[in-house]
CSV table of C-alpha atoms and ligand atoms in Angstrom, one decimal:
chain,number,residue,atom,x,y,z
V,1,MET,CA,-3.7,1.0,14.0
V,2,ASP,CA,-5.0,-1.7,16.3
V,3,GLU,CA,-5.7,-5.2,15.1
V,4,ASN,CA,-9.4,-4.7,15.2
V,5,GLU,CA,-9.2,-1.8,12.8
V,6,VAL,CA,-6.9,-3.8,10.5
V,7,GLU,CA,-9.4,-6.7,10.4
V,8,LYS,CA,-12.3,-4.4,9.7
V,9,LEU,CA,-10.4,-2.7,6.9
V,10,ILE,CA,-9.5,-6.1,5.3
V,11,ALA,CA,-13.1,-7.3,5.5
V,12,ALA,CA,-14.3,-4.1,3.8
V,13,ALA,CA,-11.7,-4.6,1.0
V,14,GLN,CA,-12.8,-8.2,0.5
V,15,GLU,CA,-16.5,-7.1,0.4
V,16,ALA,CA,-15.7,-4.4,-2.2
V,17,ARG,CA,-13.7,-6.9,-4.3
V,18,LEU,CA,-17.0,-8.8,-4.9
V,19,ARG,CA,-18.2,-5.7,-6.8
V,20,ALA,CA,-15.2,-5.5,-9.2
V,21,TYR,CA,-16.0,-4.9,-12.8
V,22,CYS,CA,-13.2,-6.8,-14.5
V,23,PRO,CA,-14.5,-8.6,-17.6
V,24,TYR,CA,-11.3,-8.1,-19.6
V,25,SER,CA,-8.6,-9.1,-17.1
V,26,GLY,CA,-10.6,-11.4,-14.8
V,27,PHE,CA,-8.5,-9.9,-12.0
V,28,ALA,CA,-10.8,-8.6,-9.2
V,29,VAL,CA,-9.4,-6.0,-6.7
V,30,GLY,CA,-11.1,-4.5,-3.6
V,31,ALA,CA,-9.8,-1.6,-1.5
V,32,ALA,CA,-10.9,0.0,1.7
V,33,LEU,CA,-9.5,3.4,2.7
V,34,LEU,CA,-9.7,4.6,6.3
V,35,GLY,CA,-10.3,8.3,6.6
V,36,GLU,CA,-9.1,10.6,9.4
V,37,ASP,CA,-12.9,11.1,9.9
V,38,GLY,CA,-13.1,7.4,11.0
V,39,GLU,CA,-15.1,6.4,7.9
V,40,ILE,CA,-14.2,3.5,5.6
V,41,TYR,CA,-14.4,4.2,1.9
V,42,GLN,CA,-14.6,1.2,-0.4
V,43,GLY,CA,-13.5,0.8,-4.0
V,44,CYS,CA,-13.1,-1.8,-6.7
V,45,ASN,CA,-11.5,-1.9,-10.1
V,46,VAL,CA,-13.7,-0.7,-12.9
V,47,GLU,CA,-12.5,-1.8,-16.3
V,48,ASN,CA,-13.4,-0.5,-19.8
V,49,ALA,CA,-13.4,-1.9,-23.3
V,50,ALA,CA,-10.9,1.0,-24.0
V,51,TYR,CA,-8.4,-0.6,-21.6
V,52,PRO,CA,-6.6,2.6,-20.4
V,53,ALA,CA,-9.9,4.0,-19.2
V,54,THR,CA,-9.8,1.4,-16.4
V,55,ASN,CA,-9.7,2.6,-12.8
V,56,CYS,CA,-7.9,0.7,-10.1
V,57,ALA,CA,-9.7,-0.2,-6.8
V,58,GLU,CA,-7.4,2.1,-4.7
V,59,ARG,CA,-8.2,5.1,-6.8
V,60,THR,CA,-11.9,4.3,-6.9
V,61,ALA,CA,-11.9,4.3,-3.1
V,62,LEU,CA,-9.8,7.5,-2.9
V,63,PHE,CA,-12.0,9.4,-5.4
V,64,THR,CA,-15.2,8.2,-3.7
V,65,ALA,CA,-13.8,9.5,-0.4
V,66,VAL,CA,-12.7,12.9,-1.8
V,67,ALA,CA,-16.1,13.3,-3.5
V,68,ALA,CA,-17.7,12.6,-0.1
V,69,GLY,CA,-15.6,15.4,1.5
V,70,CYS,CA,-12.7,13.5,3.2
V,71,ARG,CA,-9.2,14.5,2.1
V,72,ARG,CA,-6.9,13.0,4.7
V,73,PHE,CA,-6.4,9.3,5.3
V,74,ARG,CA,-4.7,6.8,7.7
V,75,ALA,CA,-4.6,3.5,5.9
V,76,ILE,CA,-5.8,1.4,3.0
V,77,ALA,CA,-6.3,-2.4,2.7
V,78,VAL,CA,-6.0,-4.0,-0.7
V,79,VAL,CA,-7.0,-7.5,-1.8
V,80,GLY,CA,-6.8,-8.7,-5.4
V,81,GLY,CA,-6.5,-11.9,-7.5
V,82,PRO,CA,-8.4,-14.0,-10.1
V,83,GLN,CA,-12.1,-13.2,-9.9
V,84,GLY,CA,-14.2,-15.8,-8.0
V,85,GLN,CA,-11.3,-17.2,-6.0
V,86,ASP,CA,-9.6,-16.2,-2.7
V,87,ALA,CA,-6.6,-14.1,-3.3
V,88,GLN,CA,-3.5,-16.3,-3.3
V,89,GLU,CA,-1.0,-13.5,-3.6
V,90,ILE,CA,-0.8,-10.0,-2.2
V,91,CYS,CA,-1.7,-7.2,-4.7
V,92,PRO,CA,0.6,-4.2,-4.2
V,93,PRO,CA,-0.8,-0.9,-5.5
V,94,CYS,CA,0.4,0.2,-8.9
V,95,GLY,CA,2.7,3.2,-9.3
V,96,LEU,CA,-0.2,5.5,-10.4
V,97,CYS,CA,-2.2,4.6,-7.3
V,98,ARG,CA,0.8,5.1,-5.0
V,99,GLN,CA,1.3,8.6,-6.4
V,100,THR,CA,-2.4,9.4,-6.2
V,101,LEU,CA,-2.5,8.3,-2.5
V,102,ALA,CA,0.6,10.4,-1.7
V,103,GLU,CA,-1.4,13.6,-2.6
V,104,PHE,CA,-3.8,12.9,0.3
V,105,CYS,CA,-1.7,11.5,3.2
V,106,GLU,CA,1.4,11.8,5.3
V,107,PRO,CA,3.4,9.0,3.6
V,108,LYS,CA,5.4,8.0,6.7
V,109,GLU,CA,2.2,7.6,8.8
V,110,PHE,CA,-0.1,6.1,6.1
V,111,TYR,CA,-0.3,2.3,6.3
V,112,VAL,CA,-0.9,0.0,3.3
V,113,VAL,CA,-2.3,-3.4,4.3
V,114,LEU,CA,-1.8,-6.1,1.7
V,115,CYS,CA,-3.6,-9.3,2.3
V,116,SER,CA,-3.9,-12.7,0.6
V,117,ALA,CA,-5.1,-16.0,2.0
V,118,GLN,CA,-1.6,-16.8,3.2
V,119,GLU,CA,0.1,-13.5,3.8
V,120,ARG,CA,-0.4,-10.1,5.4
V,121,LEU,CA,2.1,-7.4,4.7
V,122,VAL,CA,1.9,-3.9,6.3
V,123,LEU,CA,4.0,-1.1,4.8
V,124,THR,CA,4.0,2.6,4.9
V,125,LEU,CA,3.4,4.6,1.7
V,126,ASP,CA,6.9,6.1,2.3
V,127,GLU,CA,8.3,2.5,2.0
V,128,LEU,CA,6.3,1.9,-1.2
V,129,LEU,CA,7.1,5.2,-2.8
V,130,PRO,CA,10.3,6.6,-1.1
V,131,VAL,CA,11.3,9.1,-3.7
V,132,ARG,CA,8.2,10.9,-4.9
V,133,PHE,CA,7.0,14.0,-6.6
V,134,GLY,CA,4.8,16.4,-4.6
V,135,ALA,CA,3.4,19.9,-4.7
V,136,GLU,CA,6.7,21.2,-3.2
V,137,GLY,CA,8.3,20.4,-6.6
V,138,LEU,CA,6.1,22.8,-8.4
V,139,PRO,CA,6.9,26.5,-8.9
V,140,GLN,CA,5.2,28.8,-6.3
O,201,THU,N1,-5.6,-3.2,-10.4
O,201,THU,C1,-6.1,-2.6,-9.3
O,201,THU,O1,-7.3,-2.4,-9.2
O,201,THU,N2,-5.2,-2.2,-8.4
O,201,THU,C2,-3.9,-2.5,-8.4
O,201,THU,O2,-3.2,-2.0,-7.5
O,201,THU,C3,-3.3,-3.2,-9.5
O,201,THU,C4,-4.2,-3.5,-10.7
O,201,THU,C5,-6.6,-3.7,-11.5
O,201,THU,C6,-6.5,-2.9,-12.8
O,201,THU,C7,-7.1,-3.9,-13.7
O,201,THU,O3,-8.5,-3.8,-13.7
O,201,THU,C8,-6.7,-5.3,-13.2
O,201,THU,O4,-6.3,-5.0,-11.8
O,201,THU,C9,-5.5,-5.9,-13.9
O,201,THU,O5,-4.5,-5.0,-14.0
């Protein structure tokens, strides 16, 4: 990924973050997922009064993309922190989101861009989820 693409993806994640629905945690997260089709799919966290029904920003972006017909991805940018403020810390994807992303990418070639006001960290999904369950673990 070149620097332009990274900047564009971060800007899209920051924009999506403004649409977070997070009245319970007050923690707003935005994600932007780059498809192999070149499209950027945005997502935000969507909370619920029944707390476990909450959807993270990363999975919102992924499900939006899959519903639009894209199933392979190159990278995701994630920005999260207290609502209404610039993100002061990076927001690493939760375990459920890491597993969900692994279904639709090549983990060694998929980049996760974590961005705060002070920091930028780029890791592969393989680094974030080195030992993972996949379809090959299922009976044929
Ligand atoms: N959240 C995300 O959207 N993505 C993450 O990777 C971590 C957590 C959301 C879920 C919930 O709405 C809020 O952040 C606090 O956990």
